[in-house]
Amino acid sequence: PPAPAPDLVDAYLDAPDGELHHPLHGLRMNLRMMHLFLRSEIEPMASRLDERMRTYVSRVRRHFERGGPDAARLPGIVWPLMTFLVTDSVDVRAVMDVAVANCRAHGDDWAVAVILMFRTHMVVDSSGGMRGVDGDLAELRSLSRRVGDRWVRAQVCSAAAEAAMARGRFDEAEGEYEEALRLAYEVGAYAETPFLLARLAEIAYRTGDRSAALTALDEASTAADRHSVPDSRAFVLLMRAEIALDGQDTARARELLEASRAETGTGTPPPQFLVMLRAVEAMVTVAESGPEHGLPQLVDAVREAVEKRCADVVVASLVDGVAVLLGDLGDLPRAARLLAAAERWRGGVPRPTPEGARAERAESAVRVGLGPVRFAAEHTRGAALTPADVLDDLAEALRLRPVRRAP
């Protein structure tokens, strides 16, 4: 029988100097990056990488991280995305700044536009606020006009919409998503349409139009099925679970939550989505079993959001949720501190609906329960807390209130 074909990953890892001096080395690295990129788009690689594959991904990434023309065009330009296959906790800005500088030095306008688009999406979803995003968006708009690529224009609109959503500017976000959707249909980028439709559904929900939200979710679900986009299916199911929970249909919310979780196993959901999945699960548990059972789950979600460097507004929303539960359980001083910490991290962004209404009611109750002097003192203490301080405070809350986790 013929000898088995050599394992290509092992062949690369075992080659002296990583085959650096092979005449086809550059071409082979391009193929490796393209293979990894396509795999990451269709299967959840990050959770399945063994040590051998982590070494392989890291070496491929480092090859392009060094820069040069190959890292300023496809497929090498996507090397920053490979960073997230080997670690969830990474300084997004530092990684993206290296990539942007390389594209400015070695790439054309299209390359600079693509890498700025990557940076905008990543910064919006990461901790540290959104400094620099507006400058990147302004340059992106100029580049997209100069390049004349409608796909790039669609990406710019989507990035601008993400930034507007993070700031609670829903009217602005809606207009940008609608334009991105129109352009996606124009250029045939149909796999991107389910997410855009789902985000329009979320805007409708956040602005109080439940009927429009459900209609848009139906469209998003149909598009996700037609174009086989599991991440969008998971997002739609989680949104439906939130809406069911808000409507006090707890059994349906649990069913939809579990369906969303199952869908994540077939896709490549970002860390921020997995954190929100945990948060919704905690609130379903609260509805089923009471705040003492949901509290540990929501604290776990906060811890994961901090460790994975999720956006400040996401962490703030989760901390608001913990404050609500602690208020219900009678821990008013800690609830006041958490509400203040979340307020500072939001940086003036309004609380999202409907969670914001619950946090505002809790804040009013805590203020009355503590009295104005004690509330002001705890609020001042809370405003100075870092995410690490809050995690310590929450760990202490769980130690003082040991509970049996709900099954």
XYZ file of C-alpha atoms in Angstrom:
407
model
C 0.000 0.000 0.000
C 1.193 3.532 -0.645
C 2.801 5.356 2.247
C 0.477 7.797 4.063
C 0.801 11.432 3.049
C 2.965 13.452 5.445
C 1.166 15.670 7.927
C 1.652 19.189 6.560
C 1.527 20.850 9.976
C 4.136 18.496 11.404
C 6.299 18.926 8.302
C 6.362 22.692 8.834
C 6.929 22.525 12.598
C 9.736 19.975 12.214
C 11.516 21.760 9.369
C 14.861 23.367 10.295
C 14.384 27.128 10.708
C 10.730 26.668 9.791
C 11.777 26.092 6.133
C 12.816 29.753 6.083
C 15.246 29.278 3.190
C 12.964 27.184 0.992
C 12.347 28.931 -2.368
C 8.578 28.483 -1.954
C 8.504 29.604 1.682
C 6.592 32.858 1.048
C 3.989 31.179 -1.135
C 3.544 28.385 1.379
C 3.005 30.884 4.203
C 0.330 32.639 2.163
C -1.443 29.315 1.637
C -1.179 28.484 5.334
C -2.662 31.823 6.325
C -5.496 31.452 3.808
C -6.218 27.958 5.110
C -6.318 29.108 8.724
C -8.476 32.119 7.868
C -11.034 30.043 5.967
C -11.109 27.403 8.727
C -11.668 30.069 11.371
C -14.605 31.389 9.367
C -16.426 28.064 9.241
C -15.554 26.205 12.449
C -14.905 27.113 16.108
C -11.145 26.613 16.007
C -10.124 28.540 19.122
C -11.760 26.109 21.540
C -10.334 23.064 19.746
C -6.673 23.929 19.263
C -4.254 21.509 20.880
C -0.739 22.624 21.789
C 0.631 21.546 18.403
C -1.937 23.618 16.489
C -1.438 26.608 18.794
C 2.266 26.501 17.978
C 1.436 26.266 14.281
C -0.996 29.208 14.349
C 1.470 31.283 16.376
C 4.297 30.674 13.904
C 2.143 31.548 10.912
C 0.968 34.713 12.661
C 4.501 35.733 13.643
C 5.660 35.353 10.034
C 3.227 38.068 8.922
C 3.488 40.129 12.102
C 7.040 41.010 11.034
C 5.470 43.065 8.239
C 6.333 43.714 4.635
C 4.288 43.645 1.420
C 2.818 40.168 2.026
C 1.274 41.377 5.305
C -0.351 44.306 3.484
C -2.450 42.234 1.077
C -4.646 39.164 1.209
C -4.276 36.700 2.797
C -1.492 38.042 5.035
C -3.438 41.164 5.961
C -5.733 39.100 8.219
C -2.874 38.067 10.530
C -4.221 40.109 13.500
C -7.332 37.909 13.531
C -5.141 34.861 14.156
C -4.082 36.375 17.479
C -7.522 35.602 18.874
C -7.207 31.918 18.007
C -4.416 31.473 20.539
C -5.510 33.910 23.260
C -8.726 35.678 24.315
C -6.939 38.331 26.358
C -4.927 40.575 24.088
C -4.178 44.282 23.732
C -6.186 44.872 20.570
C -4.831 48.365 19.990
C -1.197 47.306 20.128
C -1.760 44.477 17.649
C -3.797 46.602 15.264
C -1.421 49.576 15.426
C 1.382 47.331 14.117
C -0.837 46.093 11.285
C -2.036 49.576 10.322
C 1.502 50.955 10.261
C 2.605 48.120 7.986
C -0.273 48.672 5.550
C 0.514 52.382 5.380
C 4.129 51.534 4.558
C 3.586 48.674 2.115
C -0.059 48.657 1.018
C -2.390 50.618 -1.230
C -5.537 52.546 -0.293
C -7.612 49.362 -0.323
C -5.272 47.650 2.158
C -5.293 50.662 4.491
C -9.095 50.784 4.322
C -9.424 47.083 5.148
C -7.035 47.218 8.098
C -8.670 50.375 9.477
C -12.029 48.605 9.196
C -10.619 45.658 11.171
C -9.246 48.028 13.802
C -12.534 49.884 14.181
C -14.557 46.709 14.712
C -12.023 45.348 17.201
C -11.669 48.562 19.206
C -15.444 48.981 19.499
C -15.677 45.471 20.953
C -12.694 45.850 23.309
C -11.946 47.504 26.639
C -10.399 50.938 26.935
C -13.106 53.073 25.369
C -13.253 54.094 21.718
C -10.441 56.581 21.438
C -9.275 56.934 17.857
C -12.399 55.397 16.360
C -13.800 58.662 15.000
C -10.520 59.494 13.247
C -10.389 56.017 11.719
C -13.996 56.288 10.539
C -13.345 59.680 8.923
C -10.330 58.284 7.071
C -12.292 55.190 6.116
C -15.015 57.260 4.501
C -12.433 59.169 2.482
C -10.633 55.976 1.431
C -13.853 54.200 0.479
C -14.764 57.058 -1.875
C -11.274 57.021 -3.381
C -11.152 53.239 -3.793
C -14.669 53.044 -5.228
C -15.244 49.560 -3.773
C -18.865 49.079 -2.667
C -17.897 46.185 -0.386
C -15.487 48.510 1.440
C -18.231 51.131 1.662
C -20.550 48.522 3.203
C -17.881 47.641 5.760
C -17.398 51.305 6.630
C -21.131 51.706 7.206
C -21.201 48.581 9.376
C -18.214 49.793 11.421
C -19.812 53.218 11.874
C -23.047 51.547 12.969
C -21.197 49.427 15.544
C -19.604 52.554 16.986
C -22.972 54.338 17.108
C -24.583 51.333 18.832
C -21.851 51.296 21.467
C -22.648 54.958 22.171
C -26.407 54.411 22.336
C -27.042 56.449 19.161
C -29.652 54.130 17.717
C -31.037 56.424 14.976
C -27.540 56.920 13.579
C -26.781 53.196 13.827
C -30.009 52.273 12.068
C -29.212 54.474 9.071
C -25.688 53.044 8.771
C -26.867 49.424 9.033
C -29.563 50.001 6.430
C -26.994 51.433 4.004
C -24.610 48.546 4.729
C -27.460 46.106 4.040
C -28.327 47.808 0.745
C -24.706 47.647 -0.406
C -24.339 44.025 0.726
C -27.293 43.068 -1.467
C -25.832 45.112 -4.338
C -22.459 43.368 -4.322
C -23.813 39.915 -3.465
C -22.285 39.722 0.023
C -25.301 37.735 1.173
C -23.542 35.986 4.068
C -23.240 39.379 5.777
C -26.956 40.182 5.563
C -28.195 38.032 8.503
C -26.037 39.899 11.011
C -27.086 43.296 9.652
C -30.761 42.317 9.843
C -30.268 41.022 13.385
C -28.643 44.277 14.465
C -31.591 46.213 13.008
C -33.829 43.918 15.070
C -31.815 44.735 18.179
C -32.212 48.464 17.533
C -35.986 48.015 17.277
C -35.985 46.086 20.559
C -33.760 48.613 22.361
C -36.034 51.457 21.259
C -39.191 49.698 22.432
C -40.652 48.369 19.161
C -40.988 44.683 20.012
C -43.171 43.900 16.987
C -40.631 45.342 14.540
C -37.853 43.508 16.372
C -39.588 40.143 15.961
C -40.274 40.803 12.279
C -36.633 41.697 11.645
C -35.491 38.615 13.583
C -37.666 36.467 11.310
C -35.897 37.987 8.284
C -32.490 37.512 9.883
C -33.264 33.888 10.745
C -34.374 33.129 7.197
C -31.232 34.744 5.770
C -28.970 32.915 8.249
C -30.513 29.577 7.263
C -30.349 30.327 3.551
C -26.699 31.384 3.641
C -25.557 29.003 6.422
C -24.330 31.582 8.952
C -24.407 29.832 12.357
C -23.105 32.843 14.311
C -26.073 34.896 13.129
C -28.452 32.057 13.983
C -27.016 32.010 17.512
C -27.408 35.814 17.784
C -31.032 35.645 16.617
C -31.867 32.893 19.100
C -30.281 34.818 21.959
C -32.226 37.955 21.037
C -35.428 35.901 20.997
C -34.523 34.516 24.424
C -34.087 38.057 25.785
C -37.426 39.123 24.347
C -39.168 36.050 25.787
C -37.602 36.720 29.188
C -38.700 40.350 29.037
C -42.211 39.075 28.300
C -42.023 36.777 31.369
C -42.138 33.600 29.252
C -39.343 31.945 31.225
C -39.775 28.434 29.821
C -39.550 29.719 26.258
C -36.549 31.859 27.171
C -34.724 28.790 28.536
C -35.543 26.810 25.392
C -34.244 29.563 23.106
C -31.147 30.068 25.259
C -30.212 26.392 24.990
C -30.795 26.487 21.224
C -28.473 29.490 20.963
C -25.825 27.703 23.019
C -26.045 24.650 20.749
C -25.663 26.865 17.686
C -22.436 28.380 19.024
C -20.865 24.928 18.801
C -21.166 25.013 15.017
C -19.899 28.567 14.472
C -17.155 30.961 15.514
C -18.802 33.361 17.992
C -16.663 36.204 19.372
C -15.877 36.371 23.104
C -18.335 39.220 23.634
C -21.228 37.075 22.377
C -20.304 34.186 24.676
C -20.241 36.582 27.621
C -23.719 37.848 26.781
C -24.930 34.254 26.441
C -23.783 33.671 30.040
C -25.481 36.865 31.183
C -28.833 35.946 29.651
C -28.532 32.466 31.176
C -28.028 34.078 34.589
C -31.161 36.168 34.182
C -33.170 33.134 33.062
C -31.962 31.371 36.218
C -33.074 34.380 38.271
C -36.534 34.134 36.735
C -36.645 30.380 37.399
C -35.059 30.127 40.842
C -34.500 33.571 42.322
C -31.650 36.116 42.486
C -29.530 34.067 44.900
C -29.139 31.356 42.248
C -28.555 33.664 39.298
C -26.017 35.835 41.110
C -23.026 33.442 40.831
C -23.703 32.959 37.118
C -23.848 36.692 36.466
C -20.661 37.258 38.481
C -19.002 34.608 36.286
C -20.129 36.554 33.221
C -18.598 39.765 34.614
C -15.331 37.959 35.342
C -15.220 36.516 31.825
C -15.991 39.915 30.272
C -13.115 41.533 32.171
C -10.670 38.709 31.409
C -11.538 38.767 27.708
C -11.276 42.561 27.548
C -14.852 43.101 26.385
C -16.085 46.618 25.686
C -16.470 48.880 28.723
C -20.173 49.423 28.039
C -20.730 45.645 28.033
C -18.944 45.212 31.365
C -20.888 48.176 32.757
C -24.216 46.643 31.705
C -23.314 43.339 33.387
C -22.225 45.115 36.581
C -25.513 47.035 36.597
C -27.265 43.665 36.437
C -25.299 42.356 39.424
C -26.162 45.538 41.342
C -29.854 44.898 40.693
C -29.584 41.372 42.106
C -27.613 42.531 45.147
C -30.198 45.221 45.778
C -32.936 42.570 45.671
C -30.900 40.492 48.147
C -30.487 43.412 50.542
C -26.793 44.221 49.981
C -27.467 47.910 49.413
C -23.969 49.371 50.020
C -22.354 47.034 47.504
C -25.149 47.668 45.014
C -24.532 51.430 45.296
C -20.790 50.958 44.673
C -21.393 48.779 41.616
C -23.905 51.203 40.115
C -21.340 54.006 40.450
C -18.554 51.928 38.886
C -20.771 50.998 35.947
C -21.813 54.618 35.482
C -18.179 55.715 35.170
C -17.267 52.924 32.757
C -20.192 53.806 30.483
C -18.615 57.223 30.003
C -21.896 59.018 29.472
C -23.462 56.343 27.247
C -27.092 55.839 28.329
C -28.115 52.521 29.837
C -29.625 50.130 27.274
C -33.316 49.218 27.289
C -34.835 47.250 28.988
C -31.967 46.468 31.402
C -31.468 50.166 32.034
C -34.959 50.572 33.440
C -34.290 47.809 35.974
C -30.995 49.425 37.000
C -32.651 52.823 37.410
C -35.379 51.347 39.631
C -32.740 49.561 41.687
C -30.727 52.759 42.045
C -33.772 54.634 43.330
C -34.508 51.870 45.850
C -30.889 51.728 47.030
C -30.799 55.515 47.437
C -33.912 55.424 49.614
C -32.729 52.397 51.580
C -29.315 53.854 52.427
C -30.345 57.463 52.827
C -28.691 60.360 50.985
C -25.497 60.573 53.090
C -24.620 56.843 53.050
C -25.601 56.523 49.399
C -23.330 59.427 48.434
C -20.418 57.904 50.363
C -20.786 54.456 48.758
C -21.327 56.015 45.335
C -18.083 57.974 45.702
C -16.228 54.795 46.700
C -17.693 52.907 43.753
C -16.759 55.552 41.191
C -13.073 54.948 41.978
C -13.208 51.156 41.533
C -11.282 49.433 38.741
C -12.577 46.246 37.081
C -10.154 44.247 39.249
C -11.540 45.978 42.378
C -15.079 45.112 41.329
C -14.158 41.460 40.810
C -12.675 41.375 44.329
C -15.816 43.017 45.704
C -18.011 40.461 43.926
C -15.890 37.566 45.174
C -16.401 38.884 48.690
C -20.154 39.151 48.086
C -20.286 35.483 47.073
C -18.198 34.422 50.079
C -20.579 36.228 52.412
C -23.617 34.811 50.650
C -22.805 31.183 49.783
C -25.614 29.675 47.761
C -26.285 26.415 46.034
C -26.124 26.974 42.302
C -29.319 26.140 40.524
C -29.154 22.994 38.382
